[in-house]
PDB file of C-alpha atoms in Angstrom:
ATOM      1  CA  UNK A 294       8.360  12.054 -24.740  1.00 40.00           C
ATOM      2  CA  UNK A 295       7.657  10.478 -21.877  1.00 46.00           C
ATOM      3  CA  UNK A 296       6.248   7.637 -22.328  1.00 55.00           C
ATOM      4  CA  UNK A 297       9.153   6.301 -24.222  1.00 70.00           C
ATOM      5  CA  UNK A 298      10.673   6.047 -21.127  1.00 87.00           C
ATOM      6  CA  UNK A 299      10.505   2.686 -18.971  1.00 96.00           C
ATOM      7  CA  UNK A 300       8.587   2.931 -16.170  1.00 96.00           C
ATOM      8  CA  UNK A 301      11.742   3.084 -13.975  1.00 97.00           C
ATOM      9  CA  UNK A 302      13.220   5.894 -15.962  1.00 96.00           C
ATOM     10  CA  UNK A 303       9.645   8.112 -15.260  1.00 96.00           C
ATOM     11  CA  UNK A 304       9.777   7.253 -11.716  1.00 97.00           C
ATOM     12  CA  UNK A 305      13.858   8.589 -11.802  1.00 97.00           C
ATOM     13  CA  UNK A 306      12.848  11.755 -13.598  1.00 96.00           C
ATOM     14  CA  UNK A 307       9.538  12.649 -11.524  1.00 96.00           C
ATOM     15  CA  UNK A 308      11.244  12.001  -8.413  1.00 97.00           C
ATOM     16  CA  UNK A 309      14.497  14.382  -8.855  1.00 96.00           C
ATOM     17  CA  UNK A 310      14.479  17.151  -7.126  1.00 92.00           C
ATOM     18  CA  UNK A 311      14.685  18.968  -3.966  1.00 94.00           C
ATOM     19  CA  UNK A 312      13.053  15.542  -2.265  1.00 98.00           C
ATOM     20  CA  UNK A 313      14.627  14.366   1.173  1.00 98.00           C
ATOM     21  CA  UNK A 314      12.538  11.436   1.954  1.00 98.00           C
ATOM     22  CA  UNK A 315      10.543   8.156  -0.224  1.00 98.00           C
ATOM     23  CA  UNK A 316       7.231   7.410   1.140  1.00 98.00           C
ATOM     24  CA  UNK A 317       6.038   4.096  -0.665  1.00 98.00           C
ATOM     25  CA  UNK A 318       2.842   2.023   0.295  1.00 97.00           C
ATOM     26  CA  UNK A 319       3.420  -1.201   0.273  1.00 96.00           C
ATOM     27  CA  UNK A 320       0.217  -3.591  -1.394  1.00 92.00           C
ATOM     28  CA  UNK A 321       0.008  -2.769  -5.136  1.00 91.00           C
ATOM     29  CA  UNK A 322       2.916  -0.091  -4.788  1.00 96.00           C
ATOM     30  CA  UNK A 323       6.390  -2.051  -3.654  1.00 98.00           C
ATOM     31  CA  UNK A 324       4.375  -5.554  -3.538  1.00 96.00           C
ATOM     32  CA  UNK A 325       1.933  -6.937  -6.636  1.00 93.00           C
ATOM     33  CA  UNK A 326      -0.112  -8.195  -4.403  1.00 87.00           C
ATOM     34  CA  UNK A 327      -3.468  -7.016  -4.866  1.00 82.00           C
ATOM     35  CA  UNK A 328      -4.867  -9.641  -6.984  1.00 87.00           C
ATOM     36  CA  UNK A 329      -3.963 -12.127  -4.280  1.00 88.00           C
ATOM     37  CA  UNK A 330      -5.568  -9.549  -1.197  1.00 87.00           C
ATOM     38  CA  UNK A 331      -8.883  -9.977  -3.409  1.00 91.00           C
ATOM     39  CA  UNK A 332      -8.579 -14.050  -3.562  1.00 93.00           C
ATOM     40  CA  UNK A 333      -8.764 -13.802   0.216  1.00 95.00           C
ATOM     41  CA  UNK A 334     -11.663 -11.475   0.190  1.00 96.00           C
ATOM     42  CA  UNK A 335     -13.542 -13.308  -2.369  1.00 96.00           C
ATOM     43  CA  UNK A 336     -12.245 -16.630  -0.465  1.00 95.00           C
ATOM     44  CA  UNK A 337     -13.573 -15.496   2.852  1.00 97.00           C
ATOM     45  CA  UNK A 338     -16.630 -14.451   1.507  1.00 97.00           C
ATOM     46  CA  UNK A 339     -17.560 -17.376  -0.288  1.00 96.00           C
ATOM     47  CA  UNK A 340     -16.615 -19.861   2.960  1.00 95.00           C
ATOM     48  CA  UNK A 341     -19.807 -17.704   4.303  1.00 94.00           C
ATOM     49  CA  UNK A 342     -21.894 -18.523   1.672  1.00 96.00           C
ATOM     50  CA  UNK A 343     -21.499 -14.857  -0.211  1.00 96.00           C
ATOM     51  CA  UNK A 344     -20.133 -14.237  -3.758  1.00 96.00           C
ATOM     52  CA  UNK A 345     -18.513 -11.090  -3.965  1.00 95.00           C
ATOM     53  CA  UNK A 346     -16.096  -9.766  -6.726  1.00 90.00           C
ATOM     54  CA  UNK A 347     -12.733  -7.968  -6.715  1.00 89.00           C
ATOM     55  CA  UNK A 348     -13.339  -4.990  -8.316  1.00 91.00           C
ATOM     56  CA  UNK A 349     -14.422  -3.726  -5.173  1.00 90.00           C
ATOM     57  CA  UNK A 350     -11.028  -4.703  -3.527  1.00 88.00           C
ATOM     58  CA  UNK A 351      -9.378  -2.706  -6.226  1.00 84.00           C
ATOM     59  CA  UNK A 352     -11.798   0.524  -5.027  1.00 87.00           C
ATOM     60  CA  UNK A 353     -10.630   0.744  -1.632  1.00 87.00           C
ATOM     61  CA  UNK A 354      -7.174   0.216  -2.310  1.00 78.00           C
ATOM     62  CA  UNK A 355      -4.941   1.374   0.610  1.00 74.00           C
ATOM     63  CA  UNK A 356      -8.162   0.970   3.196  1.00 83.00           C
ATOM     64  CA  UNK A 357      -7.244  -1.101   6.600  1.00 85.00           C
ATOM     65  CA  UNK A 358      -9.640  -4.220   6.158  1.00 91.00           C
ATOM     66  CA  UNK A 359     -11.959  -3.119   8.578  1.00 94.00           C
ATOM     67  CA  UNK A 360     -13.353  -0.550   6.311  1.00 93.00           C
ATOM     68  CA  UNK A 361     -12.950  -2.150   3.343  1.00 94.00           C
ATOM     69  CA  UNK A 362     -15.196  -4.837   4.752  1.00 96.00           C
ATOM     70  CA  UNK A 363     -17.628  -2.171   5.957  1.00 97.00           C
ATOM     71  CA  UNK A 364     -17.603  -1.367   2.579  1.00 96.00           C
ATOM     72  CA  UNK A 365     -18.525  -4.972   1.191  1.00 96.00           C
ATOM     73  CA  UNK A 366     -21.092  -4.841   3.538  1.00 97.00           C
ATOM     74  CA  UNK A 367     -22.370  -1.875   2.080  1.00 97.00           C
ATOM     75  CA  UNK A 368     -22.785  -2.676  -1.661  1.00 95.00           C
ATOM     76  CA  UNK A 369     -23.505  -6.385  -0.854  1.00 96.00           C
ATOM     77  CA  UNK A 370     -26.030  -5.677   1.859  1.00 96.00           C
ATOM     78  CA  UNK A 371     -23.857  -8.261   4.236  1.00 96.00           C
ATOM     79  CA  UNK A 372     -23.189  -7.837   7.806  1.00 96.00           C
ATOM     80  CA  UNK A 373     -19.483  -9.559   8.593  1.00 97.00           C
ATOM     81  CA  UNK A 374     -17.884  -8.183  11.536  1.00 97.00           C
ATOM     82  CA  UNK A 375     -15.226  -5.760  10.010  1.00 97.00           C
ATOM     83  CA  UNK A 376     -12.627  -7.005  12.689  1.00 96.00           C
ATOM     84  CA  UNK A 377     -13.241 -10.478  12.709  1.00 97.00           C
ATOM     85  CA  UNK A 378     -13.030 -10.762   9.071  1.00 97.00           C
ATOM     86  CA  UNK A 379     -10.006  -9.100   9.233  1.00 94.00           C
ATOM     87  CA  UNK A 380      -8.431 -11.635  11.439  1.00 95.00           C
ATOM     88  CA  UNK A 381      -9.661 -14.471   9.001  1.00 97.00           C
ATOM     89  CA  UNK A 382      -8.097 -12.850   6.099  1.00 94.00           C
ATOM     90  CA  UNK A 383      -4.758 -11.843   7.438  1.00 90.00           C
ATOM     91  CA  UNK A 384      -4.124 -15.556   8.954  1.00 93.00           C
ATOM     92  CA  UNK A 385      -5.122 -16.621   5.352  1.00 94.00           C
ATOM     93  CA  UNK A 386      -3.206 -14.130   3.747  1.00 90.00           C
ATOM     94  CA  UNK A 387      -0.051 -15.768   5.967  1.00 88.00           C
ATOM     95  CA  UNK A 388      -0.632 -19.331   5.764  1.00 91.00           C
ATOM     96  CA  UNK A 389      -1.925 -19.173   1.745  1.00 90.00           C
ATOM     97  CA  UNK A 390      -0.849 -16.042  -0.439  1.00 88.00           C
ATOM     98  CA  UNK A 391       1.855 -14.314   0.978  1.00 88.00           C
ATOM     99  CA  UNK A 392       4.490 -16.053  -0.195  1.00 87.00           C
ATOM    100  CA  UNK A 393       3.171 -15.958  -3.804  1.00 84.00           C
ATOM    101  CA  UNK A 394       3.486 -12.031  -4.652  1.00 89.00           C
ATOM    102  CA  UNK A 395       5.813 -10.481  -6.977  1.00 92.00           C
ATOM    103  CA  UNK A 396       7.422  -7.252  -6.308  1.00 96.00           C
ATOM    104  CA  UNK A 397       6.570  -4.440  -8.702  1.00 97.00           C
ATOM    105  CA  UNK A 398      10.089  -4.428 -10.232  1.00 97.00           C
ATOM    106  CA  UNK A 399       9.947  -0.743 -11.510  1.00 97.00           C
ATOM    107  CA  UNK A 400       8.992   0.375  -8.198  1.00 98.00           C
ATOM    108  CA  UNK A 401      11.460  -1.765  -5.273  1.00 98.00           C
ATOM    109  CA  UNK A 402      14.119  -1.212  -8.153  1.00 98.00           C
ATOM    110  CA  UNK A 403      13.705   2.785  -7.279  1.00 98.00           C
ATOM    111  CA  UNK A 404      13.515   2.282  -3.687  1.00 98.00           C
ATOM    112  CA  UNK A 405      16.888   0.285  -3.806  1.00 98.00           C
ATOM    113  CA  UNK A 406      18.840   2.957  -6.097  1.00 98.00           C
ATOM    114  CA  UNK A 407      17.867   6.196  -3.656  1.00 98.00           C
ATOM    115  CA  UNK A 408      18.767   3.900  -0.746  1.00 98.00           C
ATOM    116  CA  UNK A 409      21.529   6.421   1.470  1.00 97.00           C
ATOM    117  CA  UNK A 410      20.506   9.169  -0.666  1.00 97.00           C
ATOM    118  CA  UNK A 411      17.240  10.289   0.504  1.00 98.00           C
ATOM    119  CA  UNK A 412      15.483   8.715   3.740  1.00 98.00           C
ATOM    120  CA  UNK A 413      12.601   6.066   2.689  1.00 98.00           C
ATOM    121  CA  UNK A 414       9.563   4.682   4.717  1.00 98.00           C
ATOM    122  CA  UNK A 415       7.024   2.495   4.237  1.00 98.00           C
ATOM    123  CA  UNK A 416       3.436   3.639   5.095  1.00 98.00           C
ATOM    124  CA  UNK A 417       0.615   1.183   4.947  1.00 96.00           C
ATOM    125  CA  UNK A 418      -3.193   0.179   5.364  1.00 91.00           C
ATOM    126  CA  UNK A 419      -1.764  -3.537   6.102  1.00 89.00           C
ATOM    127  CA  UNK A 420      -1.274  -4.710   9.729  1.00 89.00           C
ATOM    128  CA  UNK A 421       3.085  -4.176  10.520  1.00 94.00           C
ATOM    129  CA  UNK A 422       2.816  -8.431  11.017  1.00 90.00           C
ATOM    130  CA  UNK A 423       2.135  -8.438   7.524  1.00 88.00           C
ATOM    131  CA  UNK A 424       4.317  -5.286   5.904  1.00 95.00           C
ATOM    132  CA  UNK A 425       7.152  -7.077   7.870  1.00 96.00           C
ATOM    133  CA  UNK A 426       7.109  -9.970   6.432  1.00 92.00           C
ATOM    134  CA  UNK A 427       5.848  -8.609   3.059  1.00 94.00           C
ATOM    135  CA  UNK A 428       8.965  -6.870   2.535  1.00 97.00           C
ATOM    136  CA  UNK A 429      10.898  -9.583   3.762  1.00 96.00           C
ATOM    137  CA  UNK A 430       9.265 -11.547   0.717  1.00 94.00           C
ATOM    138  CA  UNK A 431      10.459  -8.763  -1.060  1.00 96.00           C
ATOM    139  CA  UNK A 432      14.098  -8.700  -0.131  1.00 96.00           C
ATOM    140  CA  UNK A 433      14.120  -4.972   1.165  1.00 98.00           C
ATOM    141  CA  UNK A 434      13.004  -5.000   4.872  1.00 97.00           C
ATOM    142  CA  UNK A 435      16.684  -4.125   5.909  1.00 98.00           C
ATOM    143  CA  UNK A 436      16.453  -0.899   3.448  1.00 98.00           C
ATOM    144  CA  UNK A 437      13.393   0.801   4.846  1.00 98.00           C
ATOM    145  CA  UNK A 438      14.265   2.576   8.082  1.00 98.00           C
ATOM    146  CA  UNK A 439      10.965   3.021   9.161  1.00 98.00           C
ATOM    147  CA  UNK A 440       7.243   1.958   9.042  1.00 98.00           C
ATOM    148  CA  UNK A 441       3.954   3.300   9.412  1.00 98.00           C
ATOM    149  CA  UNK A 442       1.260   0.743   9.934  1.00 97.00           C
ATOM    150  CA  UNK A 443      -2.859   0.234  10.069  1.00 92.00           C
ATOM    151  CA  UNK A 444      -3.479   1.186  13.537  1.00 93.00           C
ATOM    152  CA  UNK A 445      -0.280   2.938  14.829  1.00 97.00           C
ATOM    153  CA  UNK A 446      -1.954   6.535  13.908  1.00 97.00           C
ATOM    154  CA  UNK A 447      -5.657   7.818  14.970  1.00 96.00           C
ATOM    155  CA  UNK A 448      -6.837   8.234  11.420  1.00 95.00           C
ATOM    156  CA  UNK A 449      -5.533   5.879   8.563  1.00 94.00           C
ATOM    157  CA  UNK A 450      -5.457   7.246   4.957  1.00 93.00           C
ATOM    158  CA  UNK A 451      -7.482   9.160   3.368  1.00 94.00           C
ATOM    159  CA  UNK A 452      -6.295  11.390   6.586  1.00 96.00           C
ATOM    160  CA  UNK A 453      -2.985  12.631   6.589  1.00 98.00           C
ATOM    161  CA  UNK A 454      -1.910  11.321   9.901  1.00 98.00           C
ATOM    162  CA  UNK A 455       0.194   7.954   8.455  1.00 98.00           C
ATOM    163  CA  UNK A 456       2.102   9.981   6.503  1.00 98.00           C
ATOM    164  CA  UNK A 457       2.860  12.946   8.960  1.00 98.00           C
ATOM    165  CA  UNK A 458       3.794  10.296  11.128  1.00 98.00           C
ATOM    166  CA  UNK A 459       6.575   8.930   8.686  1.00 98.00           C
ATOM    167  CA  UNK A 460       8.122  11.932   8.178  1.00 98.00           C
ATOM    168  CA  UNK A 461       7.861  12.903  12.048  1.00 98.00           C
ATOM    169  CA  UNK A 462      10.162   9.706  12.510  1.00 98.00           C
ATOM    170  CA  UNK A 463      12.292  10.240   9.367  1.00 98.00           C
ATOM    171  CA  UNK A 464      12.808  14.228  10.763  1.00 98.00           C
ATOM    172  CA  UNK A 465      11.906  15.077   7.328  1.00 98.00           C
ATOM    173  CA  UNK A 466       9.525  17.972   6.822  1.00 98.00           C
ATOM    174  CA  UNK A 467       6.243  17.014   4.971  1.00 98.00           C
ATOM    175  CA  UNK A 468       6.892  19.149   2.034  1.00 98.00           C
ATOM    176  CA  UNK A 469      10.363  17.236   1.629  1.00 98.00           C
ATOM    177  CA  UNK A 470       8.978  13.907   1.536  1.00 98.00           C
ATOM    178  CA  UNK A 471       7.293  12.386  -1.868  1.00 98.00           C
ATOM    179  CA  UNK A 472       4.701   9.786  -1.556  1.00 98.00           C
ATOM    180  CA  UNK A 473       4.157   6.533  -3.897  1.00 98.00           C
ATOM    181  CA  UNK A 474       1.124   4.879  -4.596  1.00 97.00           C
ATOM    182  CA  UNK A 475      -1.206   3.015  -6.349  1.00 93.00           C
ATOM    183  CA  UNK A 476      -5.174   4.211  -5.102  1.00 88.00           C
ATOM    184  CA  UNK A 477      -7.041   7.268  -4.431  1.00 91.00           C
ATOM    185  CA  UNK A 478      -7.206   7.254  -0.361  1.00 92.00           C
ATOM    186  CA  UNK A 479      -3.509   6.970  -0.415  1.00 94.00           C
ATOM    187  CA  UNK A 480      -2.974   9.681  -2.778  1.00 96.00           C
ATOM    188  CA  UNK A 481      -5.704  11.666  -1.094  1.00 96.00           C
ATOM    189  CA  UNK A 482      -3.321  11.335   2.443  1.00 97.00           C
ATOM    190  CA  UNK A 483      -0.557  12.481   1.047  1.00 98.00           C
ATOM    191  CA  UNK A 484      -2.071  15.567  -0.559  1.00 98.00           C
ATOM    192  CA  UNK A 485      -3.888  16.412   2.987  1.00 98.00           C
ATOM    193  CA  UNK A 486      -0.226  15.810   4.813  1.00 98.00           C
ATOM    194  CA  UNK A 487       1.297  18.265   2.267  1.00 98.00           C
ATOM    195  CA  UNK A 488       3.360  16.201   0.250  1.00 98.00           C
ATOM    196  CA  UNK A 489       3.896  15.310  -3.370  1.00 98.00           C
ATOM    197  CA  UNK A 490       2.532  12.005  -4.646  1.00 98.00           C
ATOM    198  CA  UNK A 491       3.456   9.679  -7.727  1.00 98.00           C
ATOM    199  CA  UNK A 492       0.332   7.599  -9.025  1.00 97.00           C
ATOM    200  CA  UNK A 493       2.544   4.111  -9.895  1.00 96.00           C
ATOM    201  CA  UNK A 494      -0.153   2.762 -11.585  1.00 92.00           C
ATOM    202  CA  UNK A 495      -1.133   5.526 -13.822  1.00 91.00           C
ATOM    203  CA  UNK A 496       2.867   5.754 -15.284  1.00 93.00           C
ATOM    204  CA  UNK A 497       2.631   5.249 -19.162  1.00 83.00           C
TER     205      UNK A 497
END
């Protein structure tokens, strides 16, 4: 049965196969940072007089800020400027939190074993500043050979265009590429670019 496997051992078995290329995201897939990407949220928020709650954070998982925030502003009725906001939090992120996350040890353990035997990119929703350094923090920025970023493509995730744009660079064709992740937009991408996708947070 499956779930008497470790984690680790269901990401092995799901991911044999014909596969020539690892997509991972990076916050809440490689990095267990999403508790501390809320703190700055809830942090900025509350320096502006607003208290807002991290379950929200959790929804939009693999969002760029921007429309995360447009989201907050949404269900809290609040009008911060999407890109400001997102300037404030990534500094904070930097200076406070970012040296504080955990990896997700099932997960960068993976990505280190398939390491020269299928390609492996990182696609994000985070700025490349802070994937960089992220996976620095990590101890596996020298492994990935390539990145996709929030901004570097016209459409983030939900759209396929991150992903199509990893495996453009990789010269890996979409339907030889699987996709890790933790949230719905993410997953939603990878579907839309043609790929397979592993749900990391929903292994027994």
């Amino acid at each position: 049965m499956e779930n008497s496997l470790s984690k680790y051992q269901q990401l092995v078995q799901r991911s044999a196969g014909h596969y020539k290329a690892f997509l991972y995201d990076c916050d809440g897939t490689l990095a267990d940072n999403m508790p501390v990407h809320a703190l700055t949220y809830i942090q900025i928020a509350k320096d502006k007089g607003i208290t807002i709650t991290g379950e929200i954070i959790d929804e939009f998982a693999g969002l760029p800020v921007p429309a995360v925030v447009k989201e907050i502003n949404k269900r809290y009725n609040t009008d911060f400027d999407p890109d400001e906001f997102a300037e404030i939090r990534l500094k904070l992120y930097h200076d406070e939190y970012i040296n504080k996350l955990l990896p997700v040890d099932h997960v960068v353990d993976h990505l280190k074993a398939h390491v020269g035997k299928v390609r492996i990119a990182v696609v994000s929703g985070g700025t490349r500043d802070a994937v960089e350094k992220t996976l620095k923090v990590l101890g596996i920025a020298e492994l990935v050979e390539t990145l996709v970023c929030a901004g570097e493509t016209p459409r983030g995730k939900p759209f396929p265009d991150p992903f199509l744009a990893a495996a453009e660079k990789l010269g890996i064709d979409p339907k030889d590429c699987l996709v890790f992740e933790d949230g719905d937009p993410g997953v939603q991408s990878a579907i839309a670019a043609g790929m397979d996708a592993i749900r990391i947070d929903q292994l027994d």
